[in-house]
Amino acid sequence: MSKKYTILGIESSCDDTGVSIISTDGNSFKILFEKTASQIDIHKQYGGVIPEVAGRLHCEAIAPLLEEALSSVANIDAIAVTAMPGLITGLHVGVEAAKTLSYTKDIPLVGVHHIEGHIMSPLLNKGAAIDAVSFPLLALVVSGGHTQLVHVHEFGSYSVIGDTRDDAAGECFDKVGKLMGFIYPGGPKVSKAAIGHEDNIPLPRPMMHHDSLDFSFSGLKTAARYYLRDNPNADVGDVSASLEAAIVETLAYKTKKAAMQIGAKTVFVVGGVSANSALRESLATSLETQHIALIAPELAHCTDNAAMIACAATRRVMHGSFDSVSELTASPVGMLPQ
Ligand code: KG4
Ligand code: ZN
């Protein structure tokens, strides 16, 4: 029987404090504990995440979550923590908590790239396993801070082949949502308001037919802003449906192009915006014609969570490739491992 590893995950890169414990044989993953403290109710008063407030709220939330996790599961083999990229005020809290635990309890430590966590999140689905994933694999990472197409050579080795040149897709949903009066985060509310409405407002699909695999969403946001300014009585449902269609069409078009370029057999769609059902449907339809499998995480693991961070640390835990307590630092930016 293969050895099982128990890994504690910590996530605090934005506005969710997440703590999770997983058990893994290196191929499939079982969640033993999972809890997230969301800060959305506080940040929505300001229309977005305020970094200083986020840092303070992570400080308040993290110790009780860790206490609860560690009292429910014994014998942790390693601690995985998001070390980059993200809001530095939040990352510091998670990294310092992880380092303190590592030092005082003598448990090895692994710093994880937040996007690698998202990329591995579909492996947390029930019945999923690494050896069941057909390569070549492409990941579409769509969140509030990122819109990237990532060629996954193998888990642990990544090339970013497409990226946003300005706003992320989630940011575009959130900012136009705010203009329509939706409380932060606007993405899910825009998606709900779009139901039963037509894509009948001509909004641009920036860079859709550009040679590169890059995206740009700031022009779309501006076009929606001007439309709302010039049409104060516009139907919010129609604007939502048209915005969603413009974002989804652009993402699906570029994803299919990238998938064909690398000869992908599988596409993972991950990150907060992967909860969007119009995006899932559009991707599934366009990839099906090329016999490419589409896999998305369960809804609870689309947005930020600590189980995906523990999952992403597994390979390094198995190889005994740990970070030292004195050297691991939080960083607001950083490249995916190559
Ligand atoms: O991955 P995530 O939790 O945090 C970041 O790392 O950014 O993603 C949050 C983003 C927000 O922009 C939110 O509006 C968007 O995901 N989002 C959605 C939906 N659910 C969450 N956007 C569109 N449709 C949804 N159903
Ligand atoms: Zn995220």
Coordinates of C-alpha atoms and ligand atoms in Angstrom, one line a residue:
M1 CA 0.0 0.0 0.0
S2 CA 1.4 3.4 -0.9
K3 CA 2.2 5.9 1.8
K4 CA -0.4 8.4 2.8
Y5 CA 0.6 12.0 3.5
T6 CA -1.5 14.4 5.7
I7 CA -1.0 18.1 4.6
L8 CA -2.3 21.2 6.3
G9 CA -3.1 24.0 3.8
I10 CA -3.3 27.7 4.6
E11 CA -4.6 30.4 2.1
S12 CA -4.8 34.1 2.8
S13 CA -3.9 35.8 -0.5
C14 CA -7.0 37.9 -0.9
D15 CA -10.2 38.1 1.1
D16 CA -10.7 34.5 2.3
T17 CA -8.8 33.0 5.2
G18 CA -8.8 29.3 4.4
V19 CA -7.5 26.3 6.4
S20 CA -7.7 22.8 5.3
I21 CA -6.2 19.3 5.9
I22 CA -6.0 16.8 3.1
S23 CA -4.8 13.2 3.0
T24 CA -3.2 12.0 -0.2
D25 CA -1.2 9.1 -1.7
G26 CA 0.2 11.5 -4.3
N27 CA -2.5 10.5 -6.9
S28 CA -5.9 11.3 -5.4
F29 CA -6.9 13.6 -2.6
K30 CA -9.3 13.4 0.4
I31 CA -10.4 16.4 2.4
L32 CA -10.3 15.7 6.1
F33 CA -11.0 19.3 7.3
E34 CA -11.9 22.5 5.4
K35 CA -13.1 25.9 6.6
T36 CA -13.0 29.3 5.1
A37 CA -13.7 32.6 6.8
S38 CA -14.9 35.1 4.2
Q39 CA -14.4 38.8 4.5
I40 CA -16.9 39.8 1.8
D41 CA -19.4 41.2 4.2
I42 CA -16.9 43.8 5.4
H43 CA -15.3 44.6 2.0
K44 CA -18.6 45.0 0.2
Q45 CA -19.2 48.3 2.2
Y46 CA -16.2 49.7 0.3
G47 CA -17.0 48.2 -3.1
G48 CA -13.8 46.1 -3.2
V49 CA -11.0 44.6 -1.1
I50 CA -9.2 47.1 1.2
P51 CA -5.7 45.6 1.7
E52 CA -5.1 46.9 5.3
V53 CA -8.6 45.8 6.4
A54 CA -8.0 42.4 4.8
G55 CA -4.7 41.9 6.7
R56 CA -6.3 42.7 10.0
L57 CA -9.2 40.3 9.4
H58 CA -6.9 37.5 8.4
C59 CA -5.0 38.1 11.7
E60 CA -8.3 37.7 13.6
A61 CA -9.5 34.6 11.7
I62 CA -6.4 32.5 11.3
A63 CA -5.6 31.3 14.9
P64 CA -9.1 30.0 15.7
L65 CA -9.2 28.2 12.3
L66 CA -5.8 26.6 12.8
E67 CA -6.8 25.6 16.4
E68 CA -10.0 23.9 15.1
A69 CA -8.2 22.1 12.3
L70 CA -5.3 20.8 14.4
S71 CA -7.7 19.6 17.1
S72 CA -9.7 17.6 14.6
V73 CA -6.8 15.9 12.8
A74 CA -3.5 14.7 14.4
N75 CA -0.2 13.9 12.8
I76 CA 0.4 16.5 10.1
D77 CA 3.3 15.6 7.8
A78 CA 3.7 19.1 6.2
I79 CA 2.3 22.6 6.2
A80 CA 1.5 24.2 2.8
V81 CA 0.9 28.0 2.6
T82 CA 0.2 30.4 -0.2
A83 CA 3.4 32.5 -0.4
M84 CA 2.7 34.3 -3.7
P85 CA 1.1 36.1 -5.6
G86 CA -1.6 38.2 -3.9
L87 CA -2.2 41.0 -1.4
I88 CA 1.0 41.3 0.7
T89 CA -1.0 42.2 3.8
G90 CA -2.9 38.9 3.7
L91 CA 0.0 36.7 2.5
H92 CA 2.2 37.8 5.4
V93 CA -0.4 36.6 7.9
G94 CA -0.6 33.1 6.4
V95 CA 3.1 32.7 5.9
E96 CA 4.0 33.9 9.4
A97 CA 1.4 31.6 10.9
A98 CA 2.7 28.7 8.9
K99 CA 6.3 29.4 9.8
T100 CA 5.5 29.7 13.5
L101 CA 3.6 26.3 13.4
S102 CA 6.4 24.7 11.4
Y103 CA 9.1 25.9 13.9
T104 CA 7.2 25.2 17.1
K105 CA 5.8 21.8 16.1
D106 CA 8.7 20.8 13.9
I107 CA 6.6 20.1 10.8
P108 CA 8.2 20.8 7.4
L109 CA 7.0 23.7 5.4
V110 CA 6.2 24.3 1.7
G111 CA 5.4 27.7 0.1
V112 CA 2.9 27.4 -2.7
H113 CA 2.1 29.6 -5.7
H114 CA -1.6 30.6 -5.5
I115 CA -2.2 30.0 -9.2
E116 CA -0.7 26.5 -9.0
G117 CA -3.3 25.9 -6.3
H118 CA -6.1 26.9 -8.6
I119 CA -4.7 24.8 -11.4
M120 CA -4.8 21.7 -9.2
S121 CA -8.3 22.4 -7.8
P122 CA -10.2 20.0 -10.1
L123 CA -8.2 17.2 -8.6
L124 CA -10.2 17.7 -5.4
N125 CA -13.3 16.6 -7.2
K126 CA -14.8 13.3 -6.0
G127 CA -13.3 10.4 -7.9
A128 CA -10.6 12.6 -9.6
A129 CA -7.0 11.4 -9.7
I130 CA -3.8 12.6 -11.3
D131 CA -3.3 9.4 -13.3
A132 CA -6.7 9.9 -14.9
V133 CA -5.8 13.2 -16.5
S134 CA -4.9 13.0 -20.2
F135 CA -2.1 15.3 -21.2
P136 CA -1.4 17.6 -23.0
L137 CA -3.3 19.8 -20.5
L138 CA -4.3 23.4 -20.8
A139 CA -5.6 25.4 -17.8
L140 CA -7.8 28.5 -18.2
V141 CA -7.3 30.5 -14.9
V142 CA -10.0 33.1 -14.5
S143 CA -10.3 34.9 -11.2
G144 CA -10.6 38.4 -9.8
G145 CA -6.9 39.0 -10.3
H146 CA -5.9 36.7 -13.1
T147 CA -6.9 35.7 -16.7
Q148 CA -4.3 33.3 -17.9
L149 CA -3.9 30.3 -20.3
V150 CA -1.4 27.9 -18.8
H151 CA 0.3 25.0 -20.6
V152 CA 0.6 22.4 -17.9
H153 CA 3.6 20.2 -19.0
E154 CA 3.2 18.1 -15.9
F155 CA 1.9 19.1 -12.5
G156 CA 4.7 21.3 -11.2
S157 CA 5.9 22.6 -14.6
Y158 CA 4.0 25.4 -16.3
S159 CA 4.2 27.9 -19.1
V160 CA 1.9 30.9 -19.3
I161 CA 1.0 31.1 -23.0
G162 CA -1.8 33.8 -22.7
D163 CA -2.4 36.5 -20.2
T164 CA -4.5 39.6 -19.8
R165 CA -2.8 42.9 -20.8
D166 CA -4.9 44.9 -18.3
D167 CA -8.0 43.9 -16.3
A168 CA -8.8 40.3 -15.3
A169 CA -12.2 38.8 -16.4
G170 CA -13.5 38.7 -12.8
E171 CA -12.5 42.3 -12.4
C172 CA -14.5 43.3 -15.5
F173 CA -17.5 41.5 -14.1
D174 CA -17.1 43.2 -10.7
K175 CA -16.4 46.7 -12.0
V176 CA -19.3 46.8 -14.5
G177 CA -21.5 45.1 -11.9
K178 CA -20.6 47.9 -9.5
L179 CA -21.7 50.5 -12.1
M180 CA -25.1 48.7 -12.3
G181 CA -25.4 48.9 -8.5
F182 CA -24.4 45.3 -7.6
I183 CA -22.6 44.8 -4.3
Y184 CA -19.0 43.4 -4.5
P185 CA -18.3 40.9 -5.9
G186 CA -20.5 41.6 -8.9
G187 CA -19.6 38.6 -11.0
P188 CA -22.2 36.2 -9.5
K189 CA -24.9 38.9 -9.5
V190 CA -24.3 39.9 -13.2
S191 CA -24.5 36.2 -14.0
K192 CA -27.8 35.9 -12.1
A193 CA -29.3 39.1 -13.6
A194 CA -28.4 37.8 -17.1
I195 CA -30.7 34.8 -16.8
G196 CA -33.6 35.1 -19.3
H197 CA -32.1 38.2 -21.0
E198 CA -30.7 38.6 -24.5
D199 CA -27.2 39.6 -25.6
N200 CA -28.7 42.5 -27.5
I201 CA -26.3 45.4 -26.7
P202 CA -23.3 45.7 -29.0
L203 CA -20.2 45.4 -26.7
P204 CA -16.7 44.7 -28.1
R205 CA -14.7 41.5 -27.8
P206 CA -11.3 43.1 -27.4
M207 CA -8.3 41.2 -28.8
M208 CA -10.5 38.2 -29.7
H209 CA -9.0 37.9 -33.2
H210 CA -5.6 39.2 -32.3
D211 CA -2.8 36.8 -33.2
S212 CA -1.6 36.3 -29.6
L213 CA -3.4 34.3 -26.9
D214 CA -3.6 37.4 -24.7
F215 CA -6.7 39.0 -23.4
S216 CA -7.8 42.6 -22.7
F217 CA -10.9 43.5 -20.7
S218 CA -10.5 47.2 -19.8
G219 CA -11.9 48.4 -23.2
L220 CA -15.0 46.2 -22.7
K221 CA -15.4 47.7 -19.2
T222 CA -15.1 51.2 -20.7
A223 CA -17.6 50.4 -23.5
A224 CA -20.1 49.1 -20.9
R225 CA -19.5 52.2 -18.8
Y226 CA -20.3 54.6 -21.7
Y227 CA -23.3 52.6 -22.7
L228 CA -24.7 52.8 -19.1
R229 CA -23.9 56.6 -19.0
D230 CA -25.7 57.2 -22.4
N231 CA -28.6 54.9 -21.6
P232 CA -29.6 55.6 -18.0
N233 CA -32.8 53.5 -18.4
A234 CA -30.9 50.5 -19.8
D235 CA -32.3 47.2 -18.8
V236 CA -29.8 45.8 -16.2
G237 CA -30.6 42.2 -17.3
D238 CA -29.8 43.0 -20.9
V239 CA -26.5 44.8 -20.0
S240 CA -25.6 41.8 -17.8
A241 CA -26.4 39.3 -20.5
S242 CA -24.4 41.3 -23.1
L243 CA -21.4 41.7 -20.8
E244 CA -21.4 38.0 -19.8
A245 CA -21.7 37.0 -23.5
A246 CA -18.7 39.3 -24.5
I247 CA -16.5 37.9 -21.7
V248 CA -17.5 34.3 -22.2
E249 CA -17.2 34.4 -26.0
T250 CA -13.7 35.9 -25.8
L251 CA -12.5 33.4 -23.1
A252 CA -14.0 30.4 -25.0
Y253 CA -12.5 31.4 -28.4
K254 CA -9.0 31.9 -27.0
T255 CA -9.1 28.8 -24.9
K256 CA -10.1 26.7 -27.9
K257 CA -7.3 28.3 -30.0
A258 CA -4.7 27.7 -27.3
A259 CA -6.0 24.1 -26.8
M260 CA -5.6 23.3 -30.5
Q261 CA -2.1 25.0 -30.5
I262 CA -0.8 22.7 -27.8
G263 CA -2.8 19.6 -29.0
A264 CA -4.6 19.5 -25.6
K265 CA -6.5 16.4 -24.6
T266 CA -7.9 18.1 -21.5
V267 CA -8.7 21.6 -20.4
F268 CA -9.1 22.7 -16.8
V269 CA -11.1 25.8 -16.2
V270 CA -10.3 27.2 -12.7
G271 CA -10.6 30.3 -10.4
G272 CA -13.6 32.2 -9.2
V273 CA -15.1 32.9 -12.7
S274 CA -15.1 29.2 -13.5
A275 CA -18.2 29.1 -11.3
N276 CA -20.0 30.9 -14.1
S277 CA -22.3 28.4 -15.8
A278 CA -22.5 30.3 -19.2
L279 CA -18.7 30.0 -19.4
R280 CA -18.7 26.3 -18.5
E281 CA -21.4 25.6 -21.1
S282 CA -19.7 27.6 -23.8
L283 CA -16.3 26.0 -23.2
A284 CA -17.8 22.5 -23.1
T285 CA -19.6 23.0 -26.4
S286 CA -16.6 24.5 -28.3
L287 CA -14.1 21.9 -26.9
E288 CA -16.4 18.9 -27.5
T289 CA -16.1 19.5 -31.3
Q290 CA -12.3 18.8 -30.9
H291 CA -12.9 15.8 -28.5
I292 CA -11.2 17.8 -25.7
A293 CA -12.4 17.0 -22.2
L294 CA -13.3 20.0 -20.0
I295 CA -12.9 19.7 -16.2
A296 CA -13.9 22.3 -13.7
P297 CA -13.6 22.2 -9.9
E298 CA -16.7 21.7 -7.7
L299 CA -18.2 25.1 -6.9
A300 CA -16.8 25.3 -3.4
H301 CA -13.3 25.0 -4.9
C302 CA -13.6 27.6 -7.7
T303 CA -13.0 30.5 -5.4
D304 CA -10.0 30.7 -3.1
N305 CA -9.6 27.8 -0.7
A306 CA -6.9 26.1 1.3
A307 CA -7.5 22.5 0.1
M308 CA -6.1 23.4 -3.3
I309 CA -3.0 24.9 -1.7
A310 CA -2.4 21.6 0.3
C311 CA -3.0 19.7 -3.0
A312 CA -0.4 21.7 -4.9
A313 CA 2.2 21.1 -2.2
T314 CA 1.9 17.3 -2.4
R315 CA 4.7 16.7 -5.0
R316 CA 7.2 18.6 -3.0
V317 CA 6.1 16.9 0.2
M318 CA 6.7 13.5 -1.4
H319 CA 10.1 14.5 -2.6
G320 CA 11.1 16.0 0.7
S321 CA 11.7 19.4 -1.0
F322 CA 10.8 21.8 1.8
D323 CA 11.3 25.5 2.4
S324 CA 13.3 26.7 5.4
V325 CA 11.5 28.7 8.1
S326 CA 14.2 31.4 7.9
E327 CA 14.0 31.8 4.2
L328 CA 10.3 31.5 3.1
T329 CA 8.9 35.0 2.5
A330 CA 5.5 36.2 1.2
S331 CA 5.7 38.1 -2.1
P332 CA 2.9 40.0 -4.0
V333 CA 4.2 38.8 -7.3
G334 CA 6.0 35.7 -8.6
M335 CA 6.2 33.2 -11.5
L336 CA 4.7 29.8 -11.6
P337 CA 7.2 27.0 -11.3
Q338 CA 8.7 26.1 -14.7
Ligands
KG4_1 O1 -10.5 33.0 -7.4 P1 -11.3 34.1 -6.7 O2 -12.1 33.6 -5.5 O3 -10.3 35.2 -6.1 C1 -9.2 35.7 -6.8 O4 -8.1 35.0 -6.7 O5 -9.4 36.7 -7.4 O6 -12.2 34.8 -7.8 C2 -13.1 35.8 -7.4 C3 -13.7 36.4 -8.7 C4 -14.5 37.7 -8.5 O7 -14.2 38.6 -9.5 C5 -16.0 37.2 -8.7 O8 -16.9 38.2 -9.2 C6 -15.8 36.1 -9.7 O9 -14.6 35.4 -9.3 N1 -17.0 35.2 -9.8 C7 -17.8 35.1 -10.8 C8 -18.8 34.1 -10.5 N2 -18.5 33.6 -9.2 C9 -17.4 34.3 -8.8 N3 -17.8 35.7 -12.0 C10 -18.8 35.4 -12.9 N4 -19.8 34.5 -12.6 C11 -19.8 33.9 -11.5 N5 -20.8 33.0 -11.2
ZN2 ZN -7.6 32.9 -6.4

